[in-house]
Amino acid sequence: QVQLVESGGGLVQPGGSLKLSCRGSGFAFSNYGISWYRQGPGKERELVAHIGTAGDATNYEDSVKGRFTISRDNAKNTGYLQLDSLNAEDTAIYYCKIVILRGGRWIDYWGQGTQVTVSS
């Protein structure tokens, strides 16, 4: 079955960096774009970044432009989100998502999330 597993979260000081990973299985990974979302304490889940199938088309939410970098390695069935210059506002659970066409319907698949905490 379709499965997404995130990893790489943790506790980091302001100004620090983390690299999140999202490994997919149970589907043709290279055929689908990958999105990263986050949900901070008391906030709604928001889209952070998206990358196309070949990795050459990316877009970012305004507050993370220039600080976060999305990438993918289709040979490893893994997507990445590099987080740099982190601040307290980046504290959240980070999720990856893909949307797959199944039985004529587009279906969202989410990972379990990985916690990022930015604190001194």
mmCIF file of C-alpha atoms in Angstrom:
data_model
loop_
_atom_site.group_PDB
_atom_site.id
_atom_site.type_symbol
_atom_site.label_atom_id
_atom_site.label_comp_id
_atom_site.label_asym_id
_atom_site.label_seq_id
_atom_site.Cartn_x
_atom_site.Cartn_y
_atom_site.Cartn_z
ATOM 1 C CA GLN A 1 0.000 0.000 0.000
ATOM 2 C CA VAL A 2 0.990 3.631 -0.359
ATOM 3 C CA GLN A 3 3.199 4.739 2.498
ATOM 4 C CA LEU A 4 5.114 7.924 3.281
ATOM 5 C CA VAL A 5 7.551 8.051 6.179
ATOM 6 C CA GLU A 6 9.101 11.304 7.337
ATOM 7 C CA SER A 7 12.241 11.600 9.414
ATOM 8 C CA GLY A 8 14.856 14.146 10.402
ATOM 9 C CA GLY A 9 12.980 16.361 12.803
ATOM 10 C CA GLY A 10 14.303 17.403 16.179
ATOM 11 C CA LEU A 11 15.208 20.233 18.515
ATOM 12 C CA VAL A 12 17.387 22.965 17.053
ATOM 13 C CA GLN A 13 18.504 26.405 18.197
ATOM 14 C CA PRO A 14 17.408 29.555 16.369
ATOM 15 C CA GLY A 15 19.529 30.016 13.272
ATOM 16 C CA GLY A 16 20.150 26.295 13.014
ATOM 17 C CA SER A 17 19.400 23.782 10.292
ATOM 18 C CA LEU A 18 17.676 20.455 9.794
ATOM 19 C CA LYS A 19 17.104 18.211 6.807
ATOM 20 C CA LEU A 20 13.815 16.362 6.640
ATOM 21 C CA SER A 21 13.295 13.239 4.562
ATOM 22 C CA CYS A 22 10.148 11.669 3.146
ATOM 23 C CA ARG A 23 10.517 8.124 1.868
ATOM 24 C CA GLY A 24 7.727 6.721 -0.276
ATOM 25 C CA SER A 25 6.752 3.143 -1.025
ATOM 26 C CA GLY A 26 3.893 1.281 -2.666
ATOM 27 C CA PHE A 27 3.621 3.571 -5.694
ATOM 28 C CA ALA A 28 5.640 4.903 -8.631
ATOM 29 C CA PHE A 29 7.440 7.627 -6.698
ATOM 30 C CA SER A 30 8.910 9.434 -9.697
ATOM 31 C CA ASN A 31 5.473 9.963 -11.263
ATOM 32 C CA TYR A 32 4.174 12.305 -8.564
ATOM 33 C CA GLY A 33 4.926 15.698 -7.160
ATOM 34 C CA ILE A 34 5.697 16.003 -3.455
ATOM 35 C CA SER A 35 4.365 18.632 -1.099
ATOM 36 C CA TRP A 36 5.573 19.529 2.367
ATOM 37 C CA TYR A 37 3.117 20.976 4.865
ATOM 38 C CA ARG A 38 3.475 22.053 8.462
ATOM 39 C CA GLN A 39 1.161 22.602 11.393
ATOM 40 C CA GLY A 40 2.325 24.777 14.243
ATOM 41 C CA PRO A 41 0.810 24.890 17.743
ATOM 42 C CA GLY A 42 -2.697 26.306 17.527
ATOM 43 C CA LYS A 43 -2.392 26.868 13.788
ATOM 44 C CA GLU A 44 -3.916 25.339 10.713
ATOM 45 C CA ARG A 45 -1.885 23.096 8.462
ATOM 46 C CA GLU A 46 -0.194 25.117 5.723
ATOM 47 C CA LEU A 47 1.614 24.322 2.507
ATOM 48 C CA VAL A 48 5.330 25.041 2.774
ATOM 49 C CA ALA A 49 6.811 23.825 -0.503
ATOM 50 C CA HIS A 50 6.127 21.695 -3.555
ATOM 51 C CA ILE A 51 8.349 19.972 -6.075
ATOM 52 C CA GLY A 52 7.453 18.507 -9.441
ATOM 53 C CA THR A 53 8.185 15.005 -10.651
ATOM 54 C CA ALA A 54 11.592 15.709 -12.162
ATOM 55 C CA GLY A 55 12.654 18.095 -9.425
ATOM 56 C CA ASP A 56 13.001 21.073 -11.739
ATOM 57 C CA ALA A 57 9.819 22.866 -10.714
ATOM 58 C CA THR A 58 9.607 24.109 -7.149
ATOM 59 C CA ASN A 59 7.587 26.661 -5.255
ATOM 60 C CA TYR A 60 7.594 27.915 -1.701
ATOM 61 C CA GLU A 61 5.398 29.679 0.807
ATOM 62 C CA ASP A 62 6.606 33.276 1.155
ATOM 63 C CA SER A 63 7.870 33.029 4.737
ATOM 64 C CA VAL A 64 10.300 30.206 3.893
ATOM 65 C CA LYS A 65 11.651 31.441 0.564
ATOM 66 C CA GLY A 66 15.422 31.669 0.692
ATOM 67 C CA ARG A 67 15.581 29.580 3.879
ATOM 68 C CA PHE A 68 14.062 26.212 2.901
ATOM 69 C CA THR A 69 15.030 24.068 -0.066
ATOM 70 C CA ILE A 70 12.934 21.230 -1.421
ATOM 71 C CA SER A 71 14.516 18.446 -3.445
ATOM 72 C CA ARG A 72 14.048 14.807 -4.369
ATOM 73 C CA ASP A 73 16.023 11.718 -5.308
ATOM 74 C CA ASN A 74 13.800 9.483 -7.392
ATOM 75 C CA ALA A 75 16.360 6.678 -7.356
ATOM 76 C CA LYS A 76 15.930 6.531 -3.577
ATOM 77 C CA ASN A 77 12.159 7.167 -3.583
ATOM 78 C CA THR A 78 12.849 10.018 -1.201
ATOM 79 C CA GLY A 79 11.983 13.676 -0.990
ATOM 80 C CA TYR A 80 13.803 16.209 1.151
ATOM 81 C CA LEU A 81 13.217 19.543 2.809
ATOM 82 C CA GLN A 82 16.329 21.417 3.927
ATOM 83 C CA LEU A 83 15.509 23.903 6.662
ATOM 84 C CA ASP A 84 18.032 26.700 7.249
ATOM 85 C CA SER A 85 18.022 29.875 9.341
ATOM 86 C CA LEU A 86 15.304 28.430 11.524
ATOM 87 C CA ASN A 87 13.341 30.587 13.918
ATOM 88 C CA ALA A 88 10.693 29.950 16.554
ATOM 89 C CA GLU A 89 7.903 30.497 14.026
ATOM 90 C CA ASP A 90 9.096 27.398 12.174
ATOM 91 C CA THR A 91 8.235 25.173 15.128
ATOM 92 C CA ALA A 92 5.670 22.701 13.822
ATOM 93 C CA ILE A 93 4.961 19.163 12.806
ATOM 94 C CA TYR A 94 6.094 18.758 9.206
ATOM 95 C CA TYR A 95 4.262 16.419 6.856
ATOM 96 C CA CYS A 96 4.852 15.273 3.310
ATOM 97 C CA LYS A 97 1.964 14.585 0.979
ATOM 98 C CA ILE A 98 1.386 13.137 -2.444
ATOM 99 C CA VAL A 99 -1.786 13.013 -4.501
ATOM 100 C CA ILE A 100 -2.380 9.869 -6.521
ATOM 101 C CA LEU A 101 -5.027 9.131 -9.129
ATOM 102 C CA ARG A 102 -6.754 5.913 -8.070
ATOM 103 C CA GLY A 103 -9.999 4.595 -9.536
ATOM 104 C CA GLY A 104 -10.667 7.868 -11.285
ATOM 105 C CA ARG A 105 -10.258 9.914 -8.106
ATOM 106 C CA TRP A 106 -7.376 11.981 -6.774
ATOM 107 C CA ILE A 107 -6.519 10.757 -3.292
ATOM 108 C CA ASP A 108 -4.279 12.491 -0.741
ATOM 109 C CA TYR A 109 -1.695 10.412 1.070
ATOM 110 C CA TRP A 110 0.087 11.821 4.117
ATOM 111 C CA GLY A 111 3.027 10.751 6.183
ATOM 112 C CA GLN A 112 2.854 10.569 9.961
ATOM 113 C CA GLY A 113 4.755 13.818 10.434
ATOM 114 C CA THR A 114 8.031 14.783 12.067
ATOM 115 C CA GLN A 115 8.327 17.348 14.845
ATOM 116 C CA VAL A 116 10.596 20.362 14.420
ATOM 117 C CA THR A 117 11.151 22.483 17.505
ATOM 118 C CA VAL A 118 13.194 25.675 17.330
ATOM 119 C CA SER A 119 14.189 26.876 20.762
ATOM 120 C CA SER A 120 17.184 28.143 22.686
#
